[in-house]
XYZ file of C-alpha atoms in Angstrom:
257
model
C 101.215 211.973 93.302
C 99.903 211.880 96.759
C 100.022 208.736 98.894
C 96.322 208.374 98.550
C 96.559 208.435 94.827
C 99.338 205.864 94.685
C 97.452 203.397 96.780
C 93.950 203.933 95.054
C 95.358 202.619 91.622
C 96.036 199.047 92.701
C 92.807 199.036 94.530
C 91.030 200.288 91.499
C 92.294 197.490 89.487
C 91.406 195.091 92.073
C 87.947 196.235 92.134
C 87.601 196.138 88.241
C 88.833 192.501 88.243
C 86.348 191.641 90.937
C 83.532 193.317 89.078
C 84.577 191.591 85.893
C 84.326 188.239 87.426
C 80.931 189.077 88.971
C 79.689 189.999 85.414
C 80.922 186.837 83.861
C 79.185 184.804 86.702
C 75.938 186.519 86.113
C 76.087 186.046 82.454
C 76.715 182.233 82.785
C 74.385 181.564 85.786
C 71.856 184.228 85.785
C 70.732 186.149 88.715
C 69.945 183.762 91.375
C 70.302 180.803 89.051
C 72.417 177.673 88.912
C 75.232 177.875 86.274
C 73.849 177.292 82.737
C 75.218 174.362 80.786
C 74.410 172.633 77.673
C 72.369 169.409 77.544
C 74.009 166.571 79.492
C 75.161 163.636 77.144
C 72.695 160.839 77.206
C 73.741 157.199 77.000
C 72.198 155.026 74.254
C 68.985 153.097 75.248
C 70.086 149.604 75.637
C 67.941 147.580 73.369
C 69.384 144.079 74.173
C 68.113 141.287 71.964
C 65.259 143.653 70.799
C 68.004 145.485 69.015
C 68.633 142.464 66.790
C 65.075 143.226 65.107
C 63.953 145.944 62.584
C 60.237 145.225 63.316
C 59.238 143.564 66.658
C 55.520 143.260 67.794
C 53.557 141.581 70.276
C 50.247 141.339 68.373
C 51.340 141.025 64.699
C 52.693 142.722 61.610
C 50.170 143.508 58.857
C 51.097 144.295 55.381
C 49.789 145.840 52.046
C 52.461 144.622 49.702
C 54.976 145.017 48.702
C 57.312 146.366 51.427
C 60.750 146.032 51.873
C 62.346 145.319 55.199
C 65.967 145.059 55.803
C 66.372 143.195 59.180
C 64.836 140.746 61.238
C 61.169 140.481 61.895
C 59.317 138.938 64.759
C 56.049 138.733 66.731
C 55.288 137.301 70.283
C 53.381 136.084 72.014
C 50.917 136.062 69.149
C 51.132 133.238 66.714
C 53.215 133.541 63.512
C 50.285 133.513 61.654
C 49.846 137.157 62.668
C 53.115 137.961 60.658
C 51.700 138.869 57.006
C 54.917 139.996 55.505
C 56.044 137.572 52.725
C 59.447 136.056 52.434
C 60.651 137.951 49.508
C 59.623 141.167 51.385
C 62.247 140.537 54.180
C 66.166 140.675 53.856
C 66.701 139.034 57.112
C 64.910 136.361 59.263
C 61.347 136.086 60.197
C 60.973 134.625 63.663
C 57.660 132.965 64.949
C 56.737 131.424 68.210
C 55.074 128.445 66.548
C 54.842 126.624 63.226
C 52.711 129.261 61.653
C 53.661 132.044 59.612
C 55.528 132.657 56.283
C 57.001 129.556 55.052
C 60.765 130.848 55.393
C 60.184 131.759 59.101
C 62.193 130.299 61.775
C 60.412 129.003 64.991
C 62.325 130.319 68.159
C 59.909 131.245 70.938
C 62.710 131.598 73.286
C 64.441 134.030 71.329
C 61.270 135.958 70.825
C 60.425 135.971 74.470
C 63.887 137.471 75.366
C 63.446 140.114 72.667
C 60.014 141.026 73.705
C 61.354 141.296 77.396
C 64.210 143.511 76.359
C 61.709 145.722 74.455
C 60.050 146.356 77.613
C 63.130 147.137 79.554
C 64.224 149.510 76.884
C 60.876 151.392 76.814
C 61.050 151.845 80.598
C 64.599 152.971 80.397
C 63.652 155.478 77.870
C 60.639 156.679 79.623
C 62.228 156.760 82.985
C 65.081 159.173 82.406
C 64.959 162.370 84.454
C 66.004 166.019 84.212
C 65.214 166.709 80.662
C 66.859 169.314 78.612
C 63.821 170.382 76.692
C 60.212 170.192 78.258
C 57.017 170.458 75.907
C 59.151 172.006 73.085
C 56.962 173.964 70.746
C 53.815 172.578 72.646
C 54.392 169.577 70.792
C 54.762 170.976 67.289
C 58.318 170.222 66.055
C 57.896 170.749 62.515
C 60.481 173.075 60.946
C 63.092 172.731 63.909
C 66.577 171.849 64.002
C 66.956 169.702 67.244
C 70.192 169.237 69.137
C 71.214 166.147 71.230
C 69.760 165.620 74.573
C 66.518 164.478 76.506
C 63.322 165.749 75.414
C 60.055 165.299 77.156
C 56.136 166.060 76.108
C 53.099 165.777 78.084
C 51.179 166.041 74.769
C 51.176 164.544 71.401
C 53.981 165.381 69.101
C 53.496 166.521 65.413
C 55.782 166.940 62.647
C 53.959 169.167 60.067
C 57.055 169.797 58.375
C 60.687 168.587 58.125
C 62.554 168.039 61.162
C 66.553 167.948 61.351
C 68.472 166.345 64.129
C 72.060 167.880 64.228
C 75.082 166.576 66.226
C 77.862 164.253 65.764
C 78.271 160.551 65.299
C 78.271 159.869 69.055
C 75.546 162.009 70.166
C 72.372 160.613 71.588
C 68.597 161.813 71.160
C 66.010 160.642 73.510
C 62.431 161.861 73.237
C 59.756 160.912 75.740
C 56.107 161.442 74.555
C 53.168 160.932 76.708
C 50.758 161.082 73.643
C 50.985 160.209 69.961
C 53.453 160.802 67.335
C 51.824 162.240 63.913
C 54.076 162.847 60.999
C 52.594 164.845 58.077
C 52.645 163.231 54.573
C 55.834 163.624 52.533
C 57.658 165.149 55.533
C 61.062 163.929 56.531
C 63.317 163.654 59.709
C 67.078 164.019 58.545
C 70.145 163.533 60.265
C 72.862 166.365 60.027
C 76.463 166.611 61.005
C 77.068 162.765 61.300
C 74.192 161.922 63.583
C 73.554 158.075 63.517
C 70.075 156.576 63.394
C 71.175 153.949 66.000
C 71.497 156.658 68.549
C 68.128 158.395 68.282
C 65.246 156.945 70.389
C 61.548 157.848 70.195
C 59.606 156.544 73.156
C 56.041 157.133 72.905
C 52.937 155.862 75.093
C 50.530 156.668 72.285
C 50.262 155.423 68.827
C 52.709 156.226 65.950
C 51.730 157.430 62.358
C 54.259 157.993 59.607
C 52.710 159.853 56.802
C 52.240 158.861 53.380
C 55.834 158.881 51.572
C 57.278 160.464 54.638
C 60.789 159.491 56.015
C 61.595 158.715 59.667
C 64.903 158.191 61.455
C 65.647 156.317 64.704
C 64.342 153.406 66.979
C 60.472 153.827 67.887
C 59.580 152.238 71.213
C 55.844 152.571 71.172
C 53.446 151.194 73.922
C 50.861 150.981 71.347
C 50.588 150.735 67.494
C 53.099 151.898 64.864
C 51.411 152.527 61.519
C 53.427 153.383 58.438
C 51.273 154.883 55.619
C 51.727 154.200 52.006
C 55.115 154.786 50.815
C 56.561 155.764 53.939
C 60.235 154.812 55.125
C 62.244 154.582 58.132
C 65.901 154.106 58.755
C 65.458 152.635 62.364
C 63.372 150.183 64.128
C 59.758 149.622 64.748
C 59.492 148.057 68.353
C 55.732 148.038 69.208
C 53.822 146.543 72.240
C 50.743 146.058 70.049
C 50.538 146.040 66.271
C 52.812 147.213 63.466
C 50.999 148.001 60.196
C 52.705 148.395 56.790
C 51.582 149.695 53.460
C 54.206 149.398 50.840
C 56.987 150.689 52.949
C 60.749 150.690 53.480
C 62.068 149.745 56.871
C 65.892 149.510 57.106
C 67.712 148.524 60.339
C 70.251 151.178 61.130
C 73.924 150.530 60.898
C 75.400 149.321 64.025
């Protein structure tokens, strides 16, 4: 073996190692890009006093009986006369700002003022989060998809024309920022997979929300406008609306804490 050959073998091994590092680097970062990474973990949206309600509205709650609500119900600043749920339909407390409302109601304007204020803070928190992991996914059509934890944002309406799965673990958080409406088709479902908890799912929308007839939904809805549940629809979550909530023989269950 010549002296040149003796020296070239270690040099070849060094060059091969450097090449391997370079390939790994390109694979993880891409040419000219930052290192790729999975979605950054999101913190839950802090609901404050609003989180003690299954239904909270500024302009009232209408109802086509009979519905079944597990959790507290409240409306403010509108009079309790705008809460049209009956006492047997609510497993929890109905809070009113005044003496009007269902006969079982509790008058507590101070509590409701705090809850409404916290609902606004929570909406602003969810809407103001930056660096989304997914932008305008599916052009706003998410039916048939399995979604992973993270921050999603749409400049459009969001439609659920077929079932949607949210897949992750018990501590994973989903935050959905929607500039338009949420429209869920009849008899379609949002389901949780892998231990995801409804308390960690937040849907912030500037538009109206419509849950289809006999459809099922999961998570807290923070809506700047109306939340409407069509006949027989159900939700494991919260309806927090800055205008009205309308029910038609629905099931609303506050998520487990």
